[in-house]
Coordinates of N, CA and C in Angstrom, one line a residue:
M1 N 0.9 -1.1 -0.2 CA -0.4 0.5 0.6 C 1.0 1.6 -0.3
E2 N 0.8 2.8 -0.3 CA 1.0 3.5 -1.0 C 0.4 4.5 0.4
Y3 N 2.0 5.1 0.9 CA 1.3 5.8 2.0 C 1.3 7.5 2.0
Q4 N 2.1 7.7 0.8 CA 2.2 9.4 0.7 C 1.0 10.0 0.5
E5 N 0.4 9.8 0.2 CA -1.4 10.7 0.6 C -1.2 11.0 1.6
L6 N -1.5 9.6 2.4 CA -1.8 9.9 3.9 C -0.5 11.1 4.4
I7 N 0.8 10.8 4.4 CA 1.9 11.1 4.7 C 2.4 12.8 4.9
V8 N 1.0 12.9 3.2 CA 1.2 14.4 2.7 C -0.3 15.6 4.0
K9 N -1.3 15.1 3.5 CA -2.1 15.1 4.9 C -2.1 16.0 6.4
A10 N -1.1 14.5 6.5 CA -0.6 15.0 7.8 C 0.6 16.0 7.8
I11 N 1.7 16.3 7.3 CA 2.1 17.7 6.6 C 1.5 19.1 6.7
V12 N 0.3 18.2 5.9 CA -0.6 19.8 5.5 C -1.5 20.3 7.0
A13 N -1.6 19.0 8.1 CA -2.4 18.9 9.1 C -1.3 20.1 10.3
K14 N -0.1 19.8 9.9 CA 0.6 20.2 11.0 C 0.8 21.4 10.7
E15 N -0.4 22.0 9.3 CA 0.2 23.9 9.4 C -1.2 24.2 10.3
F16 N -1.5 23.4 10.9 CA -2.6 24.2 11.4 C -3.1 23.8 13.0
A17 N -1.9 23.8 13.3 CA -1.1 23.5 14.8 C -1.7 25.0 15.3
Y18 N -2.4 24.7 16.7 CA -2.0 25.8 17.1 C -0.9 25.3 18.6
A19 N 0.6 26.3 18.2 CA 1.5 25.9 19.4 C 2.1 26.8 19.9
P20 N 1.4 27.7 20.7 CA 2.2 28.9 20.7 C 3.1 28.8 22.2
Y21 N 3.2 28.0 22.6 CA 3.8 28.0 23.8 C 5.3 26.6 23.8
S22 N 5.2 26.1 23.0 CA 5.9 24.7 22.7 C 6.7 25.4 21.4
H23 N 5.6 26.1 20.0 CA 6.8 25.9 18.8 C 6.5 24.6 18.2
F24 N 6.1 23.7 18.5 CA 6.5 22.5 18.2 C 4.8 21.9 17.5
R25 N 5.0 21.8 16.6 CA 3.9 21.3 15.9 C 4.1 20.0 15.4
V26 N 2.7 19.3 15.3 CA 2.4 18.2 14.9 C 1.4 18.0 14.3
G27 N 1.0 17.2 13.0 CA 0.4 16.5 12.4 C 0.5 15.0 12.6
A28 N -1.2 14.8 12.0 CA -1.7 13.5 12.1 C -2.0 13.1 11.1
A29 N -2.5 12.0 10.2 CA -3.7 11.7 9.5 C -4.1 10.2 9.3
L30 N -5.1 9.9 9.8 CA -5.6 8.2 10.0 C -6.9 8.0 8.9
L31 N -6.5 7.0 8.8 CA -7.2 5.9 7.7 C -7.9 5.2 8.7
T32 N -9.0 5.2 7.9 CA -10.6 4.2 8.6 C -10.5 3.1 7.2
K33 N -11.4 1.8 8.0 CA -11.4 1.2 6.9 C -12.5 1.2 5.8
S34 N -12.8 2.4 6.2 CA -14.0 2.9 4.9 C -12.9 3.4 3.8
G35 N -12.0 3.8 4.1 CA -11.4 4.6 3.0 C -11.2 6.2 3.4
K36 N -12.1 6.6 4.5 CA -12.2 8.3 5.1 C -10.6 8.3 6.0
I37 N -9.9 9.7 5.5 CA -9.2 10.2 5.7 C -9.2 11.1 6.7
Y38 N -8.9 11.3 8.5 CA -9.1 11.9 9.4 C -8.4 12.8 9.6
T39 N -8.0 14.1 9.9 CA -6.1 15.2 10.0 C -6.9 15.4 11.1
G40 N -5.4 15.6 11.8 CA -5.6 16.4 13.4 C -4.5 17.1 13.8
C41 N -4.4 18.1 14.1 CA -3.2 18.4 14.5 C -3.1 19.0 16.4
N42 N -2.1 19.3 16.6 CA -1.6 19.9 18.5 C -2.5 20.8 18.3
I43 N -3.3 20.4 19.8 CA -3.4 22.1 19.8 C -3.5 22.6 21.9
E44 N -2.4 23.5 21.9 CA -2.2 23.9 22.7 C -3.0 24.2 23.8
N45 N -2.5 24.4 25.5 CA -3.6 25.6 26.1 C -2.4 25.8 26.7
V46 N -2.7 26.6 28.1 CA -1.8 27.1 28.6 C -1.5 26.7 30.0
G47 N -2.8 25.7 30.5 CA -2.6 24.9 31.0 C -1.9 23.7 30.5
F48 N -0.7 23.0 30.2 CA -0.6 22.3 29.7 C -1.0 20.4 29.4
S49 N -1.7 19.9 30.8 CA -2.4 18.8 30.6 C -3.5 19.0 29.7
A50 N -3.7 20.6 29.9 CA -5.5 20.5 28.7 C -5.0 20.9 26.9
T51 N -4.2 20.6 27.1 CA -3.6 20.7 25.2 C -4.2 19.0 25.3
N52 N -4.2 18.8 23.2 CA -4.1 18.1 22.6 C -4.0 17.6 21.6
C53 N -2.7 16.3 21.6 CA -2.4 15.8 21.0 C -3.0 15.9 18.9
A54 N -2.3 15.7 17.8 CA -2.8 15.6 16.6 C -3.6 13.9 16.7
E55 N -2.3 13.2 16.7 CA -3.3 12.0 16.8 C -3.7 11.5 18.3
R56 N -4.7 12.1 19.1 CA -6.2 12.2 19.8 C -7.4 13.4 18.9
T57 N -6.5 14.6 18.4 CA -7.6 15.1 17.7 C -8.0 14.3 16.5
A58 N -7.2 13.5 15.6 CA -7.2 12.9 14.5 C -8.9 11.6 14.6
I59 N -8.4 11.2 15.9 CA -8.7 9.8 16.4 C -10.2 10.6 16.7
F60 N -10.7 11.0 17.3 CA -11.6 11.9 18.2 C -12.4 12.5 17.5
K61 N -12.2 12.9 16.4 CA -13.3 13.2 15.5 C -13.3 12.1 14.5
A62 N -12.9 11.0 14.1 CA -13.4 9.8 13.1 C -14.9 9.3 14.4
I63 N -14.1 9.0 15.6 CA -14.8 8.5 16.8 C -16.3 9.6 15.9
S64 N -16.4 10.8 16.8 CA -17.3 11.5 16.8 C -17.9 11.6 15.7
D65 N -17.9 10.4 14.1 CA -18.5 10.6 12.9 C -18.9 9.6 12.8
G66 N -18.8 8.8 13.8 CA -19.1 7.3 14.4 C -18.4 6.0 13.2
E67 N -17.3 6.7 13.1 CA -16.4 5.7 12.7 C -16.1 4.9 14.0
R68 N -15.3 3.4 13.2 CA -15.0 2.7 14.8 C -14.0 1.4 14.2
E69 N -13.3 1.6 13.1 CA -12.6 0.7 12.6 C -11.4 1.1 11.5
F70 N -10.3 1.3 11.9 CA -9.0 2.2 11.1 C -7.6 0.8 11.1
V71 N -7.4 1.9 9.8 CA -6.0 1.2 9.4 C -4.5 1.6 9.6
A72 N -4.8 2.5 9.3 CA -3.7 3.4 10.0 C -3.5 5.0 10.4
I73 N -2.7 5.1 10.7 CA -2.0 6.7 11.3 C -0.8 7.1 10.8
V74 N -0.4 8.3 10.8 CA 0.5 9.0 10.0 C 1.2 10.0 10.7
V75 N 2.0 10.3 11.2 CA 2.8 11.4 12.9 C 3.2 12.0 11.5
N76 N 3.5 13.5 12.2 CA 4.5 14.1 11.4 C 4.7 15.5 12.0
G77 N 5.8 15.5 12.8 CA 6.3 16.8 13.3 C 7.5 18.0 12.7
D78 N 7.8 18.5 14.1 CA 8.9 19.6 13.4 C 10.5 19.3 13.7
N79 N 10.1 18.2 14.1 CA 11.5 17.4 15.1 C 12.9 17.1 13.9
N80 N 12.2 16.9 12.3 CA 13.2 16.6 10.8 C 13.0 15.1 11.7
D81 N 12.6 14.3 12.5 CA 12.6 12.9 12.3 C 11.4 12.6 12.9
Y82 N 11.6 10.9 12.6 CA 10.3 10.2 13.1 C 10.2 10.7 15.1
L83 N 8.8 11.0 14.5 CA 8.3 11.6 15.9 C 7.2 10.3 16.6
A84 N 6.9 9.7 17.7 CA 6.3 8.7 18.1 C 4.7 9.3 18.5
P85 N 3.8 8.4 18.8 CA 2.7 9.4 19.3 C 3.7 9.2 21.2
C86 N 3.3 10.3 21.8 CA 2.8 10.1 23.3 C 2.3 8.4 23.6
G87 N 2.7 9.1 25.0 CA 1.6 7.6 26.2 C 0.2 7.7 26.2
V88 N -0.1 8.3 26.2 CA -1.4 9.0 25.8 C -2.4 8.9 24.5
C89 N -1.3 9.1 23.6 CA -1.8 8.7 22.5 C -1.9 7.5 22.3
R90 N -1.3 6.4 22.5 CA -0.8 5.1 22.7 C -2.2 4.7 23.4
Q91 N -2.2 5.1 24.5 CA -3.4 4.3 25.5 C -4.5 4.7 24.3
V92 N -5.3 5.8 23.8 CA -6.3 5.9 22.3 C -6.2 4.6 21.7
L93 N -5.0 5.3 21.0 CA -5.4 4.7 20.0 C -5.4 2.5 20.5
A94 N -4.8 1.7 21.2 CA -5.5 0.9 22.0 C -6.8 0.5 21.7
E95 N -7.4 1.5 22.9 CA -8.7 1.7 22.2 C -9.7 1.1 21.8
F96 N -9.3 1.4 20.3 CA -9.7 1.8 19.2 C -9.1 0.8 18.2
C97 N -7.6 0.9 18.1 CA -7.2 -0.1 16.9 C -6.3 -1.4 17.7
D98 N -6.5 -2.4 16.5 CA -5.9 -3.7 16.5 C -4.8 -3.8 16.8
L99 N -3.9 -3.6 17.7 CA -2.6 -3.8 18.0 C -1.4 -4.8 17.3
D100 N -2.3 -5.7 16.7 CA -1.7 -6.2 15.8 C -1.8 -5.8 14.3
T101 N -2.7 -5.5 13.6 CA -3.0 -5.3 12.1 C -3.1 -3.2 11.6
F102 N -2.6 -2.4 12.7 CA -3.2 -1.0 12.8 C -1.6 -0.8 12.7
L103 N -1.4 0.1 11.5 CA 0.1 0.5 11.5 C 0.4 2.0 12.2
V104 N 1.6 2.3 12.3 CA 1.5 3.7 12.9 C 3.1 4.1 12.5
I105 N 2.5 5.2 11.0 CA 3.6 5.3 10.5 C 4.1 6.6 11.2
L106 N 5.8 6.5 10.9 CA 6.4 7.8 11.9 C 7.0 8.3 9.9
A107 N 6.4 9.8 9.8 CA 7.2 10.1 8.9 C 8.0 11.4 9.1
N108 N 9.5 11.4 8.4 CA 9.8 12.9 8.3 C 9.7 13.6 7.1
N109 N 9.2 13.0 6.1 CA 8.8 13.1 4.8 C 8.1 12.7 4.4
K110 N 7.5 12.7 2.6 CA 7.3 11.8 1.5 C 8.0 10.4 1.4
Q111 N 9.0 10.5 1.6 CA 10.0 9.5 1.4 C 10.6 9.2 2.5
D112 N 10.7 9.8 3.4 CA 11.8 8.7 4.7 C 10.3 8.7 5.5
Y113 N 10.1 7.6 6.1 CA 9.5 7.4 6.8 C 9.4 6.0 7.5
K114 N 8.9 5.6 8.7 CA 9.2 4.2 9.6 C 7.3 3.3 9.4
I115 N 7.4 2.0 9.4 CA 5.9 2.0 9.0 C 6.6 0.7 10.6
M116 N 5.7 0.4 11.4 CA 5.4 -0.2 12.6 C 4.0 -1.0 12.9
T117 N 3.9 -1.6 13.7 CA 1.9 -2.3 14.3 C 2.1 -1.3 15.7
L118 N 0.6 -1.0 16.0 CA 0.5 -0.5 17.2 C 1.0 -1.7 18.2
G119 N 1.3 -2.8 18.2 CA 1.8 -3.4 19.4 C 3.1 -3.6 19.7
E120 N 3.8 -3.3 18.0 CA 5.3 -3.3 18.0 C 5.4 -2.1 18.7
L121 N 4.9 -0.7 18.5 CA 5.3 1.1 19.6 C 4.6 0.8 20.7
F122 N 3.9 -0.8 21.1 CA 3.3 0.0 22.6 C 2.8 -1.2 23.3
P123 N 4.1 -2.2 23.6 CA 3.9 -3.7 24.0 C 3.5 -3.8 25.3
E124 N 2.7 -4.5 25.7 CA 2.2 -5.1 26.6 C 1.2 -3.6 27.4
A125 N 0.4 -3.1 26.1 CA -0.7 -2.4 26.3 C -1.5 -2.9 27.5
F126 N -2.0 -1.4 28.2 CA -3.1 -1.5 28.7 C -4.7 -1.9 28.8
L127 N -5.1 -3.0 28.3 CA -6.8 -3.3 27.5 C -7.7 -3.6 28.8
V128 N -9.1 -3.4 27.9 CA -9.8 -4.6 28.4 C -9.9 -5.4 29.3
E129 N -8.8 -6.8 29.0 CA -8.7 -7.4 29.4 C -8.2 -8.0 31.1
N130 N -7.4 -6.5 30.4 CA -6.9 -6.3 32.3 C -7.8 -6.2 33.7
L131 N -9.0 -5.3 32.6 CA -9.4 -4.7 34.3 C -10.6 -5.8 35.1
K132 N -10.4 -7.2 34.0 CA -11.3 -8.0 34.8 C -10.1 -9.0 35.3
K133 N -11.1 -9.4 36.1 CA -10.7 -9.9 37.6 C -10.3 -11.7 37.4
R134 N -9.3 -12.4 38.4 CA -9.1 -13.7 37.6 C -9.6 -14.5 39.0

């Protein structure tokens, strides 16, 4: 599968970031099983805990539109290197995405990217099964 369109959409989404405090912009593009693409950017807040990451912005937009099945997400940031989702974003992705098949694409640019499964990125994820008592 070609990921260039998804990568470009993440790069463009980064341009809409609201990052007046860190000056570190992040864009994400999420591909649903139905073929739709949802983009997100980071949205900062002076109370940093109220900040929302690009990955969560994209997945929350998709969830609020009724999407529940996801294929891949691209993450692109201002660091000129591979940028992996933070721990909170990994947990949100694990809530809605299959660890073995969902792809996380860390894109430096259209030609330079790394692909891994969510399970590779987030081993020993905390899942609903962990809530079950023995």
